[in-house]
Coordinates of C-alpha atoms and ligand atoms in Angstrom, one line a residue:
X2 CA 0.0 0.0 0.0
X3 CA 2.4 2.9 1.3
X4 CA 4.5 2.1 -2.0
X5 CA 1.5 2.3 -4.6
X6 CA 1.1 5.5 -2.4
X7 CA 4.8 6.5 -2.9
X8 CA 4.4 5.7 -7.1
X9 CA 1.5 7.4 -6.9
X10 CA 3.3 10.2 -5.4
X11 CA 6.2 10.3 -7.8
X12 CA 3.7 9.5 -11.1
X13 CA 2.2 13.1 -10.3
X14 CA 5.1 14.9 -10.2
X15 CA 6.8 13.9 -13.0
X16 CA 4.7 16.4 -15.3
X17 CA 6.1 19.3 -13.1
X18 CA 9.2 17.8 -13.3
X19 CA 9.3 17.4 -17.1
X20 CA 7.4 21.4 -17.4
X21 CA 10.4 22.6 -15.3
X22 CA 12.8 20.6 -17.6
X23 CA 11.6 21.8 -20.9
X24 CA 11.5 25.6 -19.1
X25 CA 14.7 24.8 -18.0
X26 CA 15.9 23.9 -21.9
X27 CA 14.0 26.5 -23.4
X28 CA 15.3 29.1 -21.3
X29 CA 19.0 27.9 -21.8
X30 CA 18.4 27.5 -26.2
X31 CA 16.9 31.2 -26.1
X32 CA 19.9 32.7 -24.0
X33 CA 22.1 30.3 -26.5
X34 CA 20.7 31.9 -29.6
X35 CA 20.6 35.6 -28.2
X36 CA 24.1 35.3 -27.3
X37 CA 25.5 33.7 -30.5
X38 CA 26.6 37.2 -32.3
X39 CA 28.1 38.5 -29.5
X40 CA 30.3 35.2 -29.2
X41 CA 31.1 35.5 -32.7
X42 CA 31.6 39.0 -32.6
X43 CA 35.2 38.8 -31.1
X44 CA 36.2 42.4 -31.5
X45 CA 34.3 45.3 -29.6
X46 CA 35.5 49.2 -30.0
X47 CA 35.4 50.6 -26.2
X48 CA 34.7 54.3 -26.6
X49 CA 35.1 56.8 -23.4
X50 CA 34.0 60.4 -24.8
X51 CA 33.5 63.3 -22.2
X52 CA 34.4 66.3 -20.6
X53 CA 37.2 64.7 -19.4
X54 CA 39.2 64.6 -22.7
X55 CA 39.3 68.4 -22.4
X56 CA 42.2 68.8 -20.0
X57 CA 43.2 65.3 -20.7
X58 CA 42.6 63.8 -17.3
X59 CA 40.8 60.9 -15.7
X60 CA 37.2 60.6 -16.5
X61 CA 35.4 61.5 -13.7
X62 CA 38.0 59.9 -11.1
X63 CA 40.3 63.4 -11.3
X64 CA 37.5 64.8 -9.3
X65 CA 36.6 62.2 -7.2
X66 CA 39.9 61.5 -6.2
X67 CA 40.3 65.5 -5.7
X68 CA 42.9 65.9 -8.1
X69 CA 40.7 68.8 -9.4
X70 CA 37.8 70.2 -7.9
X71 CA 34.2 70.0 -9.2
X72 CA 33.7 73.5 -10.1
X73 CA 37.2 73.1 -11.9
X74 CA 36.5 70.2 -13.8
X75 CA 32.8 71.4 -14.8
X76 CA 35.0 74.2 -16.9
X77 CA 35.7 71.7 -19.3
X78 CA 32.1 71.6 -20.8
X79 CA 33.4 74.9 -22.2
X80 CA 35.8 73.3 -24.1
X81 CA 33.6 70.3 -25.2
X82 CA 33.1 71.4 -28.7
X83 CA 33.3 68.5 -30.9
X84 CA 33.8 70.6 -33.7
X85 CA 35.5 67.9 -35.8
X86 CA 33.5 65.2 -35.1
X87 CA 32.9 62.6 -37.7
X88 CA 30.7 60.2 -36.8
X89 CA 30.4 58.5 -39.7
X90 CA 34.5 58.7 -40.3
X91 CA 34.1 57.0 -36.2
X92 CA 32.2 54.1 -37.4
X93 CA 34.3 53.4 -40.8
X94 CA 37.3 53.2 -38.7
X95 CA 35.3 50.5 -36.4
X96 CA 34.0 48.7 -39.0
X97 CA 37.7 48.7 -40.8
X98 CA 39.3 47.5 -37.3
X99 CA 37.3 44.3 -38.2
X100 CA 35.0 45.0 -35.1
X101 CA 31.5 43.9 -35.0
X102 CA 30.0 46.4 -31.8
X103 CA 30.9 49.4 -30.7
X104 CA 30.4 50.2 -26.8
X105 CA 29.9 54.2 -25.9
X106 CA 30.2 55.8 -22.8
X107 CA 26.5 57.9 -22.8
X108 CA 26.8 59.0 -19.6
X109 CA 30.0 58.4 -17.3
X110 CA 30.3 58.4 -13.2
X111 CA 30.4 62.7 -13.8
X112 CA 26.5 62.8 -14.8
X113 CA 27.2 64.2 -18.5
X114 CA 25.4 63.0 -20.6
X115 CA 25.8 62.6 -24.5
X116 CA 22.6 63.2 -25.9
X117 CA 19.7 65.4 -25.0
X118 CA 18.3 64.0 -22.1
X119 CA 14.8 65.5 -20.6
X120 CA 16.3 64.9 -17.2
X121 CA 18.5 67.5 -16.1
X122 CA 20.9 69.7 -17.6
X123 CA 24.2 68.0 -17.5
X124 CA 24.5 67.1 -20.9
X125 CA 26.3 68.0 -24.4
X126 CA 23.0 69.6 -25.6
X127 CA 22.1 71.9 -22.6
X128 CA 25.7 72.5 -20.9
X129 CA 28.3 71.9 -23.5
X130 CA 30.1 74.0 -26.4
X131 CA 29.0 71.4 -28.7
X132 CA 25.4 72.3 -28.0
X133 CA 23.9 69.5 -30.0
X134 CA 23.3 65.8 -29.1
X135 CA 26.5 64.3 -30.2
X136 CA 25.2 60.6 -29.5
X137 CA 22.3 60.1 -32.0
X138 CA 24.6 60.6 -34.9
X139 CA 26.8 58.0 -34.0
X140 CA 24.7 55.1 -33.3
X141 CA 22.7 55.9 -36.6
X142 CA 26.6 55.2 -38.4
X143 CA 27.1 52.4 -36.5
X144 CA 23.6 51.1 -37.8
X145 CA 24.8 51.6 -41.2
X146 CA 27.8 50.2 -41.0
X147 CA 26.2 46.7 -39.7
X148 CA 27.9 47.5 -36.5
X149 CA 26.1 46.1 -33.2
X150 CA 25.3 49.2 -30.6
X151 CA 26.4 48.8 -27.0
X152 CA 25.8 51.9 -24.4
X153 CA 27.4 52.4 -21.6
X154 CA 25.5 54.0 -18.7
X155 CA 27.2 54.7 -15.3
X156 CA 25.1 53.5 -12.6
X157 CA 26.6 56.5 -9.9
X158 CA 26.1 60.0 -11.4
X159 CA 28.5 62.1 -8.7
X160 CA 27.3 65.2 -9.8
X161 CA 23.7 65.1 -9.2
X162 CA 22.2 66.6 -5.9
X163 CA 19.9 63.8 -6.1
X164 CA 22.9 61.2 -5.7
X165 CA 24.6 60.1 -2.2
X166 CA 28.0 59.9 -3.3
X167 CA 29.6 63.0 -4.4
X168 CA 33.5 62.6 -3.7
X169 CA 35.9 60.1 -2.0
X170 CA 35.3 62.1 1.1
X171 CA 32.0 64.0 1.0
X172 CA 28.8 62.0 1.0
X173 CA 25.6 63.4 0.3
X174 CA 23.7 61.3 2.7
X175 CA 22.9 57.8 3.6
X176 CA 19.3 56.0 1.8
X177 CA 18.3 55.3 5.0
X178 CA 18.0 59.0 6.5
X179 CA 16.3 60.4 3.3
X180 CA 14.5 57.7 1.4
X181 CA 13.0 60.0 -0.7
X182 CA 15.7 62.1 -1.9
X183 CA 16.8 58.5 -3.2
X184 CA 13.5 57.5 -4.9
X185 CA 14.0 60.9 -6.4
X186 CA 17.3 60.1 -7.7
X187 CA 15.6 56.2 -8.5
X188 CA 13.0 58.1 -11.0
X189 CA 16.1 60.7 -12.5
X190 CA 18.5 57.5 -13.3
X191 CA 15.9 54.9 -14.7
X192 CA 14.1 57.7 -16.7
X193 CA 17.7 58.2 -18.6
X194 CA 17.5 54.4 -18.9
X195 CA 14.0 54.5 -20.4
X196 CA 14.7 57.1 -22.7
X197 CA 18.1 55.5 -24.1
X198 CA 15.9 52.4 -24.5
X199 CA 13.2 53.8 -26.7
X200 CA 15.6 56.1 -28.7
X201 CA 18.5 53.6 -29.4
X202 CA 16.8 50.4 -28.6
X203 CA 21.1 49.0 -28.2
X204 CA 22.1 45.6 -28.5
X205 CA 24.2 45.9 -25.2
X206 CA 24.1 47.5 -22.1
X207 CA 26.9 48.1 -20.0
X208 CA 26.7 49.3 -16.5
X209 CA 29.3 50.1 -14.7
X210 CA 29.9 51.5 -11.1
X211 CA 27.7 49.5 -9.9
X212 CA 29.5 48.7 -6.1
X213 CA 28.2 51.9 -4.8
X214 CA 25.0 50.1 -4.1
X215 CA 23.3 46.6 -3.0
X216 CA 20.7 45.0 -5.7
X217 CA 17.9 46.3 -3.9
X218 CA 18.5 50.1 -3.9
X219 CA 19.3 50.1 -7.4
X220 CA 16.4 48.3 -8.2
X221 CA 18.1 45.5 -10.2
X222 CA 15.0 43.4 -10.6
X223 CA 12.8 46.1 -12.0
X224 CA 15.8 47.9 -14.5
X225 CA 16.5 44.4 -15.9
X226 CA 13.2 43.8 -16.7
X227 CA 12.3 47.3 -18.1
X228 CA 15.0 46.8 -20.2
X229 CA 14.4 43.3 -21.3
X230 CA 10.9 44.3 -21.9
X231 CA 11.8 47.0 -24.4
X232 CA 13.8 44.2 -25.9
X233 CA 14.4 40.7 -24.6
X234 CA 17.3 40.1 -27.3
X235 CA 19.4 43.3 -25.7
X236 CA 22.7 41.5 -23.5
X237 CA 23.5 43.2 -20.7
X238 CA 27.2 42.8 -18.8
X239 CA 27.9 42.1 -15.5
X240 CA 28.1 45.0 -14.2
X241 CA 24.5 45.2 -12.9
X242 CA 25.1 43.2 -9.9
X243 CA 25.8 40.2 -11.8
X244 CA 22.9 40.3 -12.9
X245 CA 23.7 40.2 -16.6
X246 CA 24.5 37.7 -19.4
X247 CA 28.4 38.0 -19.6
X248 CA 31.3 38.8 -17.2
X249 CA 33.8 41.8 -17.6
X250 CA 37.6 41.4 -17.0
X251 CA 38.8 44.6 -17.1
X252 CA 42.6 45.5 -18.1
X253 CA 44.2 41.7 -16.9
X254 CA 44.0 39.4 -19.7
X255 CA 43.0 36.3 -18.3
X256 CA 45.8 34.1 -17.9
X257 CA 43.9 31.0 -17.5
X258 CA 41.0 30.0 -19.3
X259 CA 37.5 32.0 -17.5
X260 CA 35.1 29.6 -16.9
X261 CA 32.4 31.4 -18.0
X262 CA 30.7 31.2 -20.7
X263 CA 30.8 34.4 -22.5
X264 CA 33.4 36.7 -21.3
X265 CA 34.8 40.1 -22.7
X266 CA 38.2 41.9 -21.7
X267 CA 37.6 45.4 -21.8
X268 CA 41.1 46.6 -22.4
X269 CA 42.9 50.1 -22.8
X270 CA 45.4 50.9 -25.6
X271 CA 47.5 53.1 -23.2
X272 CA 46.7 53.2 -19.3
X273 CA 44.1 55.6 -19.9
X274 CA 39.8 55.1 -20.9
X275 CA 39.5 58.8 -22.0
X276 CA 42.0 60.7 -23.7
X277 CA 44.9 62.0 -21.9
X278 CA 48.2 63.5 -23.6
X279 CA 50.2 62.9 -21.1
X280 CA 50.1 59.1 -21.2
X281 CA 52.5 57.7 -24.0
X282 CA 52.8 54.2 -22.6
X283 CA 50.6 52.3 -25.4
X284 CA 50.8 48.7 -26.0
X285 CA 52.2 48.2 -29.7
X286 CA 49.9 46.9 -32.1
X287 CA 51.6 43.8 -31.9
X288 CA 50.9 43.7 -28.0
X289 CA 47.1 44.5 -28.9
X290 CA 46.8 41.5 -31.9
X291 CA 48.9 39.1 -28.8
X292 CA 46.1 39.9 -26.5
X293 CA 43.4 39.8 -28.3
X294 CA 44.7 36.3 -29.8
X295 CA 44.5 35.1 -26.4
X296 CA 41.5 36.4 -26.6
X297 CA 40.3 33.8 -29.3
X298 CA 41.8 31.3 -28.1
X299 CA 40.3 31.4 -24.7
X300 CA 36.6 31.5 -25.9
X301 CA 36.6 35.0 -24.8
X302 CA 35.9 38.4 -27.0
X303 CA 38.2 42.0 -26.4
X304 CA 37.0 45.3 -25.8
X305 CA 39.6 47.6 -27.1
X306 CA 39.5 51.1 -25.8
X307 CA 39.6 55.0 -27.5
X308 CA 39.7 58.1 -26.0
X309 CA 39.2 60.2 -28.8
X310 CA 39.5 64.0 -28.0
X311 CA 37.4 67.1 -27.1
X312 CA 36.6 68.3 -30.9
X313 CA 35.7 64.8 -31.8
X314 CA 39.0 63.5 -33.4
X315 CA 40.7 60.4 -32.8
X316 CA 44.5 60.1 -31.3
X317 CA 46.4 59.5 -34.5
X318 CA 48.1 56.7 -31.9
X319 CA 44.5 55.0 -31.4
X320 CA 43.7 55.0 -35.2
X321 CA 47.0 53.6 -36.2
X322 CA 46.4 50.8 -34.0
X323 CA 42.8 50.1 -35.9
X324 CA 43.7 50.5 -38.6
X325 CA 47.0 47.5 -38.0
X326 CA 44.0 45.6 -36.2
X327 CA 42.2 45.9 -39.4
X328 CA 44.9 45.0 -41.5
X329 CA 45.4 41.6 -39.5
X330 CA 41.9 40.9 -39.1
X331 CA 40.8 41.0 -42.5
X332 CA 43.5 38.7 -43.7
X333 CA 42.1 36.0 -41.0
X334 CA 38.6 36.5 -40.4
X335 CA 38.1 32.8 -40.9
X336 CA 40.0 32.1 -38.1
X337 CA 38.9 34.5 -35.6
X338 CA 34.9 35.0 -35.7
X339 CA 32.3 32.3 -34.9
X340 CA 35.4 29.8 -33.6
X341 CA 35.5 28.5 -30.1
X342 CA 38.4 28.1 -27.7
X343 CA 41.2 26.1 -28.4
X344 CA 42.6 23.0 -27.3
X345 CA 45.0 23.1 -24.0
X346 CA 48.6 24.1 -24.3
X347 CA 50.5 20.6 -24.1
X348 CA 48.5 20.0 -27.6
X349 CA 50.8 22.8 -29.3
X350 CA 52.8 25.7 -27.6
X351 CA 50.9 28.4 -28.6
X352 CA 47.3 29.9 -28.7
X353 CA 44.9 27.8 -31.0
X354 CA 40.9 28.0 -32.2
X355 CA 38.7 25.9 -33.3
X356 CA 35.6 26.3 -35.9
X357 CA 32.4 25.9 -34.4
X358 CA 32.0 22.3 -36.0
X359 CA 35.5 21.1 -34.3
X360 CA 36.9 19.8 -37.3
X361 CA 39.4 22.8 -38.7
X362 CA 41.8 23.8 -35.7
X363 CA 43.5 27.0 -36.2
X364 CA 47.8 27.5 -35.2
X365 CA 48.3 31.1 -34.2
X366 CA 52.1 31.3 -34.8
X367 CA 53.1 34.6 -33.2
X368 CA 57.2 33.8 -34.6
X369 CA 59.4 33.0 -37.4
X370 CA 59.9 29.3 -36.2
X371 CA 63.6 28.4 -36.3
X372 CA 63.8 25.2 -38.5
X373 CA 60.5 26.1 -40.2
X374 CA 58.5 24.1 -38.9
X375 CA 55.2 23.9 -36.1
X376 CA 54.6 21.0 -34.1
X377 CA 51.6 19.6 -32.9
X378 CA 50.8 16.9 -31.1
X379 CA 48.6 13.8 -29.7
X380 CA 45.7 14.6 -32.5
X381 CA 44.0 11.6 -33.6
X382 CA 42.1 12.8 -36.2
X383 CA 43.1 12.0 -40.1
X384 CA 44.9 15.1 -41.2
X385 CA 43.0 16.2 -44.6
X386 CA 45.0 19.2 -45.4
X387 CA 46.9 22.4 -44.0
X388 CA 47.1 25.7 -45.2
X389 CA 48.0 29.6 -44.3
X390 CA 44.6 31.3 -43.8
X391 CA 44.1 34.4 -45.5
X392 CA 47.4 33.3 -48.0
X393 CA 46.2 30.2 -48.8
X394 CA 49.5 27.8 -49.5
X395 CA 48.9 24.3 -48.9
X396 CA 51.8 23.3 -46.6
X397 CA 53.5 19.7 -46.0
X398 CA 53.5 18.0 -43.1
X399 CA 55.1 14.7 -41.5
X400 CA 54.1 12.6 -38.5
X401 CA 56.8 11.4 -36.2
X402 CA 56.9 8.5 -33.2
X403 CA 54.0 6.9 -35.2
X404 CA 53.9 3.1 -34.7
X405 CA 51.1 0.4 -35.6
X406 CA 50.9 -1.4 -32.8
X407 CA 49.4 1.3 -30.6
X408 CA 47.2 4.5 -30.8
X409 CA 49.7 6.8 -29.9
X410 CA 48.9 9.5 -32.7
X411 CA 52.6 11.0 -32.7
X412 CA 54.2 14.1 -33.2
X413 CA 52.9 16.3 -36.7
X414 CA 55.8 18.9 -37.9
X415 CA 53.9 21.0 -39.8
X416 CA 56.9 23.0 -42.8
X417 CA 55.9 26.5 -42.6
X418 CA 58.2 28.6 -44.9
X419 CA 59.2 32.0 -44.4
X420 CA 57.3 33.7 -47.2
X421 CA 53.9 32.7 -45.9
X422 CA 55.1 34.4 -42.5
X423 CA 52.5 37.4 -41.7
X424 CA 53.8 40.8 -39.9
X425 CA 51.9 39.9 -36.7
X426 CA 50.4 36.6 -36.7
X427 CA 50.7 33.5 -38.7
X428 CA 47.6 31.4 -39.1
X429 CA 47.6 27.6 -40.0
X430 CA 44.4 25.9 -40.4
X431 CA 44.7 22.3 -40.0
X432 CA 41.4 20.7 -41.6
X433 CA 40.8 17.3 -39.7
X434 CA 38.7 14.4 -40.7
X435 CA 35.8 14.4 -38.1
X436 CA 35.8 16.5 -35.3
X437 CA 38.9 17.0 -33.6
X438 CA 39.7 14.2 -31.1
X439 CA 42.7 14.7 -28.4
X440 CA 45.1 11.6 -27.5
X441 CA 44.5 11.8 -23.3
X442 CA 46.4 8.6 -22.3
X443 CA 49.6 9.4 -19.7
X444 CA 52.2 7.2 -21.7
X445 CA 52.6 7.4 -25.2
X446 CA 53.5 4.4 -27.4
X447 CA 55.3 2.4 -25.1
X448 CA 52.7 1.9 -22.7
X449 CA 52.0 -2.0 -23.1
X450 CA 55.9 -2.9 -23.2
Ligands
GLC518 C1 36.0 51.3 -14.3 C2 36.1 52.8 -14.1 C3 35.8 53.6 -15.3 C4 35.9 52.9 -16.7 C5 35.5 51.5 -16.6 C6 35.7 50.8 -17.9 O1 34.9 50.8 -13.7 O2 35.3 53.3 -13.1 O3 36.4 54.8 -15.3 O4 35.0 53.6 -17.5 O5 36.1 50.9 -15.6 O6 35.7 49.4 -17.8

């Protein structure tokens, strides 16, 4: 009796059980297919515009950290002209760097905001020399240009009364003592979040600053869903209390593989997010293409930084290293969108991608290798041929350590000859037979002797 009860029991709740399953599946195939271009995409172009680039110091941190004062650093709207500004030259330049988004800063920690907001006054519109909405133009380019639209929207607006925080040392108040002044600021912040919505409907969102306050006093539930309501394909980063769809490394390359899912390094070219003179130290673009193989090779996508400058052009530094990007990228587009992470290091000594089938495995070779050739190893597959992307020479290769009475795979010397060699990076695709299948045993050959 009390075990026909029990199958009676478990008999009921195995249509829940399933309903929760296929929610469960459904849920994960949608977040699968909304994510697939952004995983594809690879390349982002980071874009910090403001005030800030007028004296050439720190967005919004040079006051914060009192290295100028408020007052001081709200003179730079004055020289916020943007008189050059080419919005349309701006997303060219993108689209040539082989990017697929673009992510720009509408409104940074400082409150300005880039296009004409109804809420307040703090904006390129109402306060600025540019006197015109200098945000609008820009997306509409990167519309054109097939480009996917991110916005960037500081949580923490440090100059509004309505905020709490105001400088390292001087805070407003605390939520607790005046709620309402907070609701206030609550109403101000997702109004600008509405508004960017309807006008620029963006592909991504991406918060930032969010540590100045817990889920529940910024509302995370109720912004999330606004703005998945408006759109549930838009992505949204991390950044809202992890909250979001994909995590944000910001300046350290990940060294070992990130064990999320989708992951993007948001990356400077110099040390600096806006633009600031002073700061020569950029990576080379060799540097850039190194980290943003590593990138590729980890699964992940990079999110390279500009700063351009007050009148809206770009540092001839930033554009060079685009426009080497570009070069690079163009040549080996194969082997850098839509692939997934490669296979682990003891496979081959160097960074590596796969196609999204698994059966072409790509060889980033960073060097001029000193005999010629590129080892790879412990692959089981049937080799069916090797070529240079983007050049398109077949190339010869011989297997090594190969015996027939085991399944040791052995060691593939792939020739690669000098004049196939690219400026920055070399890529090999090695088409396999099937997908790609890794030799995992300890020993090799000699195991059974
Ligand atoms: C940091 C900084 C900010 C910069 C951002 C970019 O969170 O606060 O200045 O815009 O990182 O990732």
């Amino acid at each position: 009796m009390i075990n026909n009860i029990r199958t009676l029991i478990v008999l009921l709740f195995i249509p829940f059980l399933f309903n929760a399953q296929t929610k469960e599946n459904k849920d994960s195939e949608f977040q699968e297919q909304k994510m697939e271009w952004f995983k594809d995409a690879k390349l982002g172009i980071f874009i910090h515009w403001g005030i800030y680039a007028v004296n050439g110091i720190s967005e919004s941190w040079s006051f914060y950290n009192n290295y100028i004062s408020h007052e001081d650093y709200l003179k730079q709207l004055k020289g916020f002209t943007a008189k050059k500004y080419n919005p349309e030259y701006w997303a060219k330049l993108i689209a040539e760097s082989g990017a697929k988004y673009a992510v720009i800063t509408s409104k940074h920690h400082d409150g300005f905001a880039l296009w004409d907001t109804k809420y307040g006054n703090l904006n390129a519109v109402k306060s600025s020399a540019a006197k015109r909405d200098v945000l609008t133009p820009f997306i509409k380019e990167l519309r054109k240009n097939n480009l996917k639209v991110g916005i960037y929207f500081s949580l923490p607006d440090w100059s509004s009364d309505l905020y709490t925080d105001f400088t390292r040392d001087i805070k407003r108040y605390k939520i607790a003592e005046e709620p309402k002044r907070w609701e206030k600021f609550k109403k101000y912040y997702q109004g600008q979040l509405k508004e960017l919505a309807t006008k620029y409907n963006p592909d991504v969102w991406w918060f930032d600053g969010d540590w100045e306050h817990n889920d529940k006093e910024w509302d995370v539930p109720k912004v999330k869903a606004m703005l998945l309501k408006n759109n549930p394909y838009t992505i949204i980063n991390s950044r809202l209390r992890q909250k979001g769809d994909y995590d944000t490394p910001e300046q350290g390359l990940p060294i070992i593989k990130p064990k999320s899912k989708y992951w993007e390094l948001c990356m400077t070219m110099n040390e600096s997010w806006g633009y600031q003179p002073a700061d020569k130290h950029y990576k080379s673009s060799q540097q850039i293409i190194d980290i943003f193989v590593d990138c590729i090779s980890k699964g992940g996508n990079l999110l390279l930084d500009i700063g351009p400058k007050a009148d809206g052009t770009i540092p001839e530094e930033q554009v060079k290293i685009l426009k080497d990007l570009g070069r690079w990228t163009k040549k080996h587009s194969k082997a850098i969108y839509g692939t997934e992470a490669g296979i682990p290091y003891e496979y081959y000594y160097g960074p590596t991608a796969l196609s999204k089938d698994s059966t072409t495995l790509y060889l980033y070779v960073r060097d001029i290798p000193k005999d010629g050739k590129v080892a790879i190893r412990g692959i089981k597959n049937k080799i069916n041929r090797i070529f240079v992307v983007g050049n398109g020479a077949i190339l010869d290769h011989e297997v090594f350590s190969k015996v027939y009475w085991s399944t040791y795979p052995g060691l593939t010397y792939i020739d690669l000859p000098k004049q196939v060699i690219d400026e920055n990076y070399t890529v090999i695709a090695v088409m396999l037979e099937g997908k790609i299948d890794l030799y995992d045993k300890v020993h090799g050959a000699n195991e059974s002797n």
